[in-house]
Amino acid sequence: MDYETDVVVIGAGNAAMCAALAAQEQGARVIVLEKSPEQQKGGNTTYTHGSIRFAYEGVEDIRAIIPELDEEELKTVDFGSYSEEQYYEDMCRMTNYKTDPELASLLTSESFETMKWLTSHQIKFIPIYGRQAFKVDGIFKFWGGMILESVGGGHGLVEALHKRASDLGVQILYRTMAINLLQDDDGVQGVIVKEQGKTKVIRAKSVIIASGGFHANIEMRTKYLGPKWDTVHTRGSRYNTGEGIQMALDIGALSAGNWSMAHAVTGDRYLPDFQEGFQRLSYPFGVIVNTDGRRFLDEGADFRNYTYAKYGRRILEQKDGCAWQVFDGKVAHLLREEYKGRQVTKVKANTLEELADKMEGIDKAKFLQEISEYNKAINDAVSFNPNEKDGRGTTGLAVDKSNWANTIDTAPFEAYAVTCGITFTFGGLKINEQAEVQNTMYEKINGLYAAGEAAGGLFYENYPGGAGLMAGAVFGKIAGEQAGKFTSRNVVEQL
Ligand SMILES: Cc1cc2nc3c(=O)[nH]c(=O)nc-3n(C[C@H](O)[C@H](O)[C@H](O)COP(=O)(O)OP(=O)(O)OC[C@H]3O[C@@H](n4cnc5c(N)ncnc54)[C@H](O)[C@@H]3O)c2cc1C
């Protein structure tokens, strides 16, 4: 035996570090395993903006999370409210009512308490003014149920969680990959790892799998998501290759969730894998056309954070798996930060004809006809308002646009080449409300817990933005608490 501890956490992203902190709070000795070198720690969590979705009743709840909110600042902000019921309804609506009701219920009901718990561990949050609110008549009005992000984005969140864990005595082993679970008839007893190339044994009373999904494993992607998914752009961490899920399945764990679908967004057609800044998410204010020049989805079906996770898949279905997002001069100021900068594949022109000439592979005649028909179909009796589902849509088109429809007729015109990028996978391990991993006899596997992307059942087909970090925090915390308690129970039983 090379190490001996109470709780081993596999992974060092958000779910894992929340689990580590919660287990440590129970008095357990905790070892965290991170497959990557220290500089690349934190998995997909590092790549996020840190946007996190939780239920809140109003500004007092926000103050409980950000006590330093300035009175002057508050005069210019309308946070609105987002109840547990709305959150739960969003989980149901987004997943076509397939989300696991018990897990979704816990996610939504524990979200606010978990935010407060995170702040008690010195994790800091700020309002997401830039991306989740537009200033209209001097007021930032938030939309889409998501209002806060971690200070410093995903990097900041990972650094803060790691600092807190180290301060509290959690041991973190870098370049250490879990490869197998140790188990006997009493349950899981530890992990076999490769630590900097050497095989070692870590004996533990319980193991928490928080090692993410399999979005960076091309073979698993093709096997479970299907043809073409091997070719899509890979976002986020290169280390989420599914071993955590696989090692649990190998000892009889039950799978759960939507294995044939994933969170996949629309982003730059030519950026290399794993590069930050891939996504292009201002499409509600323009149109998306395929190389036949045709629109194929409702860009304004809902707020961006309710559609972006499923629209990548729709791009992949198009010829060559690519498309163009098109905007005109009227909405250029609404485009997100990611549309600026050098690593952006875009063309610009003063007329739509010239623009079409520059859009590689596009059927020019059909594109011009499509835009002309789209322009004529807009109900301009309704005013445009980016902060609300304004109902300014089209009628009579093969694919109507429901909100934020503006004519595309004002120079300069811009078109952005986009493709599909996979963010994370939805399929994982079956857990119960204590985050205990279930086996195929529908019983818990003693001493084995899972949280974050490694656990399946919450997300199907689509996903409300910000729910990934919240799910990791809620179920990571539960897993850590339960694993810590299981450890102390075991100790008492052995005395
Ligand atoms: C670009 C991008 C932006 C996103 N933006 C947001 C956002 O703003 N808000 C939001 O809620 N969600 C967002 N998401 C989704 C979010 O990142 C995930 O839902 C969440 O971070 C998953 O947390 P996790 O702890 O389960 O996994 P991760 O954070 O991915 O952590 C997995 C960890 O396991 C490690 N690991 C993997 N295999 C092993 C092994 N065998 N042994 C040891 N360690 C292993 C990895 O190195 C990593 O440390 C985004 C994702 C991406 C890629």
XYZ file of C-alpha atoms and ligand atoms in Angstrom:
548
model
C 0.000 0.000 0.000
C 1.351 3.418 -0.989
C -1.204 5.750 0.602
C -3.922 5.311 3.186
C -6.701 7.819 3.805
C -10.405 8.192 4.598
C -11.731 9.663 1.353
C -10.214 9.700 -2.125
C -11.670 12.163 -4.617
C -10.981 11.423 -8.278
C -10.693 14.724 -10.147
C -9.884 18.281 -9.123
C -12.574 20.395 -10.798
C -15.560 22.048 -9.173
C -17.458 18.893 -8.153
C -14.314 17.244 -6.811
C -13.139 20.214 -4.771
C -16.615 20.781 -3.312
C -16.628 17.095 -2.361
C -13.164 17.384 -0.821
C -14.152 20.427 1.257
C -17.377 18.800 2.449
C -15.622 15.535 3.392
C -12.926 17.458 5.196
C -15.642 19.345 7.138
C -16.776 15.952 8.435
C -13.318 15.380 9.868
C -12.180 12.996 7.141
C -8.646 12.836 5.777
C -8.931 13.573 2.066
C -6.698 12.917 -0.939
C -7.606 14.512 -4.284
C -6.290 12.969 -7.502
C -5.651 15.210 -10.504
C -4.626 13.584 -13.753
C -3.221 16.789 -15.242
C -0.076 18.677 -14.305
C -0.711 21.303 -11.638
C -0.734 24.195 -14.146
C -3.656 22.607 -16.015
C -5.644 21.543 -12.984
C -9.386 21.859 -12.664
C -10.832 20.170 -15.755
C -13.733 21.803 -17.570
C -14.347 24.030 -14.570
C -11.249 26.057 -15.481
C -12.661 26.789 -18.938
C -15.948 28.218 -17.702
C -16.847 31.838 -17.149
C -17.886 30.658 -13.698
C -21.554 31.455 -14.417
C -23.668 29.593 -11.910
C -27.459 29.140 -11.760
C -29.207 29.159 -8.412
C -32.641 30.020 -7.052
C -33.029 33.386 -5.310
C -35.939 35.469 -4.175
C -34.553 38.942 -4.625
C -31.789 41.346 -3.865
C -31.494 40.301 -0.196
C -30.508 36.815 -1.304
C -27.875 38.279 -3.592
C -26.573 40.317 -0.672
C -26.206 37.113 1.352
C -23.763 35.943 -1.321
C -22.162 39.301 -2.133
C -22.327 41.363 1.097
C -20.163 44.084 -0.445
C -22.795 44.958 -3.097
C -22.814 48.703 -3.375
C -26.055 50.679 -2.739
C -25.312 52.998 -5.656
C -24.694 50.001 -7.903
C -28.001 48.461 -6.850
C -29.916 51.498 -8.104
C -28.961 50.598 -11.656
C -29.648 46.861 -11.488
C -32.777 44.782 -11.703
C -31.885 41.226 -10.609
C -35.516 40.114 -10.592
C -36.015 36.761 -8.894
C -35.702 33.109 -9.848
C -37.632 30.705 -7.651
C -36.848 27.049 -6.972
C -40.032 26.264 -8.887
C -38.835 28.241 -11.935
C -35.461 26.493 -11.775
C -37.137 23.100 -11.505
C -39.484 23.977 -14.349
C -36.493 25.045 -16.471
C -34.814 21.701 -15.766
C -37.976 19.903 -16.888
C -38.613 22.134 -19.906
C -34.999 21.973 -21.124
C -34.842 18.196 -20.872
C -38.281 17.489 -22.311
C -39.328 16.337 -18.841
C -36.724 13.567 -18.788
C -34.564 14.916 -15.951
C -34.441 12.679 -12.885
C -37.084 14.364 -10.677
C -35.341 13.552 -7.385
C -31.956 14.828 -8.523
C -33.418 17.902 -10.240
C -35.416 18.663 -7.133
C -32.296 18.491 -4.964
C -30.319 20.594 -7.436
C -32.866 23.374 -7.370
C -33.786 23.262 -3.666
C -30.162 23.084 -2.482
C -28.798 25.622 -4.941
C -29.079 28.741 -2.756
C -27.820 27.050 0.429
C -24.914 25.651 -1.554
C -24.061 29.125 -2.848
C -23.942 30.356 0.742
C -21.804 27.347 1.685
C -19.389 28.202 -1.152
C -19.100 31.759 0.118
C -18.394 30.378 3.602
C -15.387 28.733 1.940
C -14.246 32.082 0.582
C -15.458 31.565 -2.974
C -16.420 34.990 -4.301
C -19.044 35.935 -6.870
C -19.971 39.029 -8.891
C -22.932 39.952 -11.127
C -22.598 38.992 -14.805
C -23.356 42.422 -16.218
C -21.680 41.933 -19.583
C -23.333 38.736 -20.736
C -26.589 38.282 -18.826
C -27.972 41.820 -18.792
C -28.272 44.622 -21.325
C -28.552 48.212 -20.163
C -31.956 49.549 -21.222
C -33.121 53.003 -20.027
C -30.172 53.174 -17.593
C -30.983 49.870 -15.858
C -29.193 46.521 -16.171
C -32.050 44.044 -16.281
C -31.000 40.425 -15.859
C -32.637 37.725 -17.939
C -32.527 33.948 -18.171
C -32.273 33.072 -14.470
C -28.495 33.386 -14.258
C -27.001 36.422 -12.562
C -23.676 35.621 -10.879
C -20.271 34.307 -11.847
C -17.214 33.451 -9.801
C -14.564 36.147 -9.469
C -11.853 35.416 -12.027
C -14.193 33.128 -14.005
C -13.407 29.402 -14.080
C -9.706 29.942 -13.355
C -10.618 32.051 -10.346
C -13.055 29.435 -9.095
C -10.522 26.609 -9.390
C -7.776 28.644 -7.718
C -10.087 29.643 -4.862
C -11.332 26.068 -4.301
C -7.797 24.684 -4.374
C -6.465 27.339 -2.033
C -9.224 26.659 0.465
C -8.680 22.897 0.242
C -4.915 23.229 0.748
C -5.439 25.621 3.660
C -7.688 23.024 5.292
C -5.165 20.233 4.809
C -6.536 18.390 1.785
C -3.722 16.602 -0.042
C -3.694 16.939 -3.852
C -1.679 14.579 -6.039
C -1.022 15.975 -9.538
C -0.233 13.933 -12.635
C -1.981 11.120 -10.828
C -4.588 9.204 -12.773
C -7.063 6.823 -11.176
C -7.122 3.654 -13.232
C -9.109 1.141 -11.178
C -11.268 0.828 -8.108
C -10.279 -1.545 -5.314
C -13.263 -3.452 -4.030
C -14.338 -6.514 -2.084
C -17.682 -7.844 -0.871
C -17.985 -4.939 1.581
C -17.711 -2.338 -1.148
C -15.067 -0.015 -2.526
C -11.804 0.085 -0.585
C -9.670 2.520 -2.551
C -8.129 3.195 -5.927
C -5.224 2.051 -8.044
C -3.484 5.003 -9.609
C -0.632 5.913 -11.901
C 1.235 8.608 -10.030
C 3.731 10.287 -12.353
C 4.038 7.016 -14.252
C 4.254 4.685 -11.228
C 1.437 2.330 -10.284
C 0.382 2.840 -6.669
C -2.390 1.770 -4.332
C -4.439 4.210 -2.283
C -6.484 2.485 0.418
C -9.527 4.519 1.446
C -12.824 4.034 3.217
C -14.671 5.743 0.420
C -14.087 7.027 -3.104
C -15.813 9.931 -4.846
C -15.768 9.899 -8.631
C -15.752 13.515 -9.839
C -13.585 13.036 -12.894
C -15.917 14.591 -15.451
C -17.483 12.974 -18.493
C -15.993 11.612 -21.718
C -16.212 14.550 -24.113
C -12.452 14.440 -24.779
C -12.457 10.710 -25.591
C -13.007 10.441 -29.352
C -13.640 6.714 -29.253
C -16.309 6.934 -26.522
C -17.843 9.934 -28.274
C -18.246 7.976 -31.487
C -19.479 4.912 -29.624
C -22.162 6.687 -27.615
C -22.994 9.927 -29.444
C -22.694 8.430 -32.919
C -21.177 9.156 -36.333
C -19.547 12.547 -36.924
C -19.000 13.185 -33.213
C -15.390 12.092 -33.627
C -14.867 15.088 -35.920
C -16.342 17.881 -33.836
C -14.292 20.566 -32.127
C -13.415 19.561 -28.544
C -13.873 22.320 -25.987
C -12.680 22.450 -22.431
C -10.362 19.998 -20.738
C -8.454 17.335 -22.668
C -8.375 15.179 -19.524
C -12.077 14.290 -19.324
C -11.726 10.971 -21.083
C -14.228 8.906 -19.132
C -12.059 6.567 -17.008
C -13.904 7.456 -13.814
C -17.231 6.432 -15.298
C -15.724 3.346 -16.929
C -14.026 2.032 -13.781
C -17.332 2.200 -11.903
C -19.214 0.468 -14.733
C -16.497 -2.227 -14.624
C -17.445 -3.092 -11.049
C -21.160 -3.235 -11.801
C -22.333 0.371 -11.477
C -25.551 1.348 -13.188
C -25.428 3.893 -15.988
C -27.860 6.815 -16.081
C -28.810 9.763 -18.225
C -28.568 10.730 -21.839
C -25.570 8.817 -23.222
C -26.316 9.632 -26.849
C -26.388 13.408 -26.411
C -24.080 16.080 -25.134
C -23.771 19.773 -24.461
C -22.516 21.127 -27.775
C -22.410 24.736 -28.904
C -21.836 26.770 -32.015
C -18.347 28.226 -32.311
C -15.557 29.248 -34.629
C -15.150 26.828 -37.536
C -11.366 26.837 -37.607
C -10.118 27.133 -34.015
C -8.021 24.192 -32.791
C -9.388 21.881 -30.077
C -9.251 22.889 -26.405
C -8.793 26.557 -27.252
C -10.656 29.134 -25.191
C -12.852 31.652 -27.020
C -14.439 29.082 -29.366
C -18.108 29.845 -28.763
C -20.198 32.310 -30.831
C -23.377 32.885 -28.866
C -24.963 36.110 -30.087
C -27.038 34.300 -32.713
C -30.402 35.371 -31.172
C -29.719 38.812 -32.698
C -28.975 37.590 -36.221
C -29.622 34.564 -38.414
C -27.790 31.278 -38.971
C -27.670 29.841 -42.503
C -26.172 26.624 -43.851
C -24.090 26.470 -47.028
C -27.331 26.141 -49.029
C -28.078 29.639 -47.786
C -31.042 28.401 -45.758
C -32.000 29.032 -42.146
C -32.622 25.774 -40.284
C -33.362 26.719 -36.660
C -35.195 29.341 -34.635
C -32.370 31.614 -33.478
C -34.754 33.429 -31.140
C -36.610 30.452 -29.686
C -35.541 31.432 -26.174
C -32.840 33.296 -24.284
C -29.403 32.241 -25.417
C -28.654 30.260 -22.265
C -31.661 28.017 -22.912
C -30.765 27.129 -26.521
C -26.976 27.269 -26.931
C -26.275 23.789 -25.537
C -28.411 22.084 -28.177
C -27.693 24.244 -31.232
C -24.189 22.851 -31.778
C -25.836 19.547 -32.625
C -28.063 21.281 -35.192
C -24.988 22.733 -36.923
C -23.370 19.297 -37.041
C -26.429 17.997 -38.925
C -25.800 20.488 -41.783
C -23.693 19.747 -44.835
C -19.992 19.699 -43.843
C -21.072 20.314 -40.251
C -20.797 24.055 -40.643
C -22.860 27.233 -41.021
C -22.657 31.029 -41.025
C -24.009 33.451 -38.443
C -25.044 36.715 -40.121
C -25.565 40.122 -38.473
C -26.025 43.659 -39.727
C -24.853 47.026 -38.457
C -27.929 47.586 -36.258
C -26.983 44.833 -33.815
C -23.173 44.911 -34.001
C -23.005 46.579 -30.557
C -24.875 43.630 -29.009
C -22.315 41.016 -30.058
C -20.474 39.334 -27.200
C -16.777 39.772 -26.480
C -15.865 36.544 -28.280
C -16.804 38.109 -31.670
C -13.867 40.491 -31.362
C -10.180 39.775 -31.643
C -7.861 38.104 -34.082
C -8.829 34.455 -33.797
C -12.278 34.979 -35.256
C -13.245 33.626 -38.664
C -15.377 36.394 -40.088
C -16.108 38.252 -43.297
C -17.412 41.793 -43.543
C -18.913 43.806 -46.426
C -20.975 46.854 -47.214
C -23.604 44.973 -49.224
C -25.210 41.568 -48.769
C -24.067 40.591 -52.301
C -20.449 41.322 -51.430
C -20.850 39.509 -48.133
C -22.178 36.404 -49.909
C -19.178 36.498 -52.288
C -16.903 36.277 -49.262
C -18.826 33.484 -47.484
C -16.915 30.381 -48.496
C -19.093 27.583 -49.915
C -22.397 29.496 -49.690
C -25.081 29.273 -52.382
C -25.237 33.019 -53.079
C -28.567 33.176 -54.888
C -30.393 31.121 -52.268
C -28.783 33.067 -49.432
C -29.894 36.426 -50.858
C -33.396 35.086 -51.432
C -33.495 33.705 -47.861
C -32.517 37.046 -46.326
C -35.004 38.902 -48.502
C -37.850 36.577 -47.440
C -36.742 36.767 -43.807
C -36.704 40.587 -43.878
C -40.226 40.684 -45.289
C -41.605 38.234 -42.703
C -40.693 40.292 -39.604
C -43.479 41.729 -37.496
C -42.036 45.195 -36.951
C -45.106 46.431 -35.094
C -43.478 44.834 -32.022
C -40.488 46.686 -30.503
C -37.108 45.041 -30.192
C -35.949 44.471 -26.577
C -32.890 42.272 -25.942
C -33.692 41.933 -22.214
C -37.025 40.207 -22.756
C -38.476 37.586 -25.012
C -39.892 40.452 -27.029
C -42.118 38.454 -29.382
C -40.727 40.360 -32.344
C -40.752 37.389 -34.663
C -41.441 36.337 -38.226
C -44.500 34.687 -39.691
C -44.974 32.423 -42.670
C -41.398 31.161 -43.063
C -40.489 27.483 -43.251
C -38.480 28.141 -40.052
C -39.828 31.114 -38.156
C -37.853 33.169 -35.677
C -39.772 33.771 -32.421
C -38.010 36.740 -30.826
C -35.483 39.498 -31.542
C -36.040 39.437 -35.315
C -34.556 42.513 -37.014
C -34.210 43.122 -40.717
C -30.752 42.426 -42.083
C -30.402 45.494 -44.258
C -27.919 47.899 -42.697
C -24.211 48.034 -43.529
C -21.744 46.885 -42.454
C -22.800 43.230 -42.752
C -20.833 40.534 -40.948
C -20.817 36.747 -41.259
C -19.052 34.343 -38.876
C -18.095 30.794 -39.928
C -19.254 28.339 -37.267
C -19.193 24.661 -36.490
C -20.155 22.333 -33.616
C -18.038 22.079 -30.460
C -18.664 19.537 -27.736
C -18.543 20.888 -24.167
C -19.419 17.939 -21.950
C -21.342 14.684 -22.024
C -24.679 13.978 -20.349
C -24.378 10.211 -19.723
C -22.842 8.994 -16.468
C -23.313 6.951 -13.325
C -26.604 6.432 -11.542
C -26.582 8.096 -8.128
C -29.243 8.438 -5.465
C -30.054 11.509 -3.364
C -27.028 10.792 -1.157
C -24.812 10.766 -4.281
C -24.185 7.048 -3.689
C -23.444 5.132 -6.882
C -26.016 2.437 -7.608
C -25.304 -1.015 -9.022
C -27.312 -2.929 -11.597
C -29.260 -4.559 -8.762
C -30.426 -1.041 -7.858
C -28.520 -1.098 -4.569
C -25.831 1.303 -3.468
C -22.212 0.316 -3.902
C -20.797 0.783 -0.415
C -18.229 3.537 -0.222
C -18.665 4.782 -3.792
C -20.045 8.235 -4.643
C -20.192 10.336 -7.797
C -20.833 13.976 -8.630
C -20.601 16.491 -11.466
C -20.398 15.371 -15.080
C -19.518 11.832 -13.941
C -23.067 11.400 -12.621
C -25.870 11.043 -15.176
C -29.580 11.745 -15.046
C -29.912 15.510 -14.777
C -29.433 16.661 -18.366
C -31.130 15.328 -21.472
C -30.986 16.871 -24.954
C -30.457 20.357 -23.548
C -29.337 22.190 -20.471
C -29.981 25.520 -18.748
C -26.715 27.516 -18.728
C -25.010 27.638 -15.340
C -26.545 24.377 -14.120
C -23.284 22.434 -14.678
C -21.337 24.237 -11.973
C -24.355 24.241 -9.656
C -24.872 20.492 -10.122
C -21.181 19.886 -9.391
C -21.352 22.022 -6.248
C -24.641 20.594 -4.923
C -23.822 16.937 -5.549
C -20.108 17.341 -4.803
C -21.046 18.757 -1.402
C -23.546 15.954 -0.772
C -21.040 13.308 -1.892
C -18.340 14.746 0.379
C -20.650 14.963 3.374
C -21.900 11.428 2.859
C -18.439 9.991 2.234
C -17.156 11.770 5.349
C -20.039 10.413 7.417
C -19.603 6.930 5.953
C -15.969 7.066 6.995
C -16.764 8.019 10.576
C -19.496 5.343 10.719
C -16.954 2.796 9.551
C -14.448 3.918 12.176
C -17.049 3.636 14.957
C -18.109 0.203 13.692
C -14.504 -1.008 13.767
C -13.922 0.155 17.367
C -15.716 26.142 -22.351
C -16.694 25.738 -21.282
C -17.481 26.703 -20.668
C -18.402 26.326 -19.680
N -19.089 27.304 -19.038
C -19.885 26.978 -17.992
C -20.459 27.986 -17.174
O -20.190 29.180 -17.321
N -21.299 27.572 -16.179
C -21.555 26.261 -15.920
O -22.329 25.943 -15.028
N -20.958 25.286 -16.654
C -20.128 25.616 -17.660
N -19.512 24.625 -18.372
C -19.743 23.237 -17.961
C -18.915 22.985 -16.687
O -17.564 23.180 -16.988
C -19.071 21.596 -16.172
O -20.394 21.214 -16.068
C -18.444 21.475 -14.770
O -17.307 22.283 -14.633
C -18.059 20.050 -14.545
O -17.414 19.951 -13.319
P -16.816 18.563 -12.876
O -16.120 18.835 -11.597
O -17.825 17.500 -12.962
O -15.734 18.213 -14.017
P -14.382 18.942 -14.388
O -14.340 20.329 -13.921
O -14.168 18.704 -15.830
O -13.295 18.155 -13.563
C -12.930 16.820 -13.880
C -11.591 16.560 -13.233
O -11.262 15.183 -13.280
C -9.908 15.035 -13.694
N -9.771 13.654 -14.178
C -10.352 13.089 -15.266
N -10.049 11.777 -15.319
C -9.269 11.504 -14.226
C -8.640 10.333 -13.725
N -8.754 9.151 -14.342
N -7.891 10.428 -12.585
C -7.736 11.616 -11.940
N -8.324 12.762 -12.384
C -9.092 12.698 -13.504
C -9.737 16.158 -14.670
O -8.410 16.448 -14.948
C -10.440 17.282 -13.914
O -9.625 17.811 -12.903
C -18.567 24.965 -19.335
C -17.749 24.004 -19.933
C -16.809 24.377 -20.879
C -15.921 23.325 -21.489
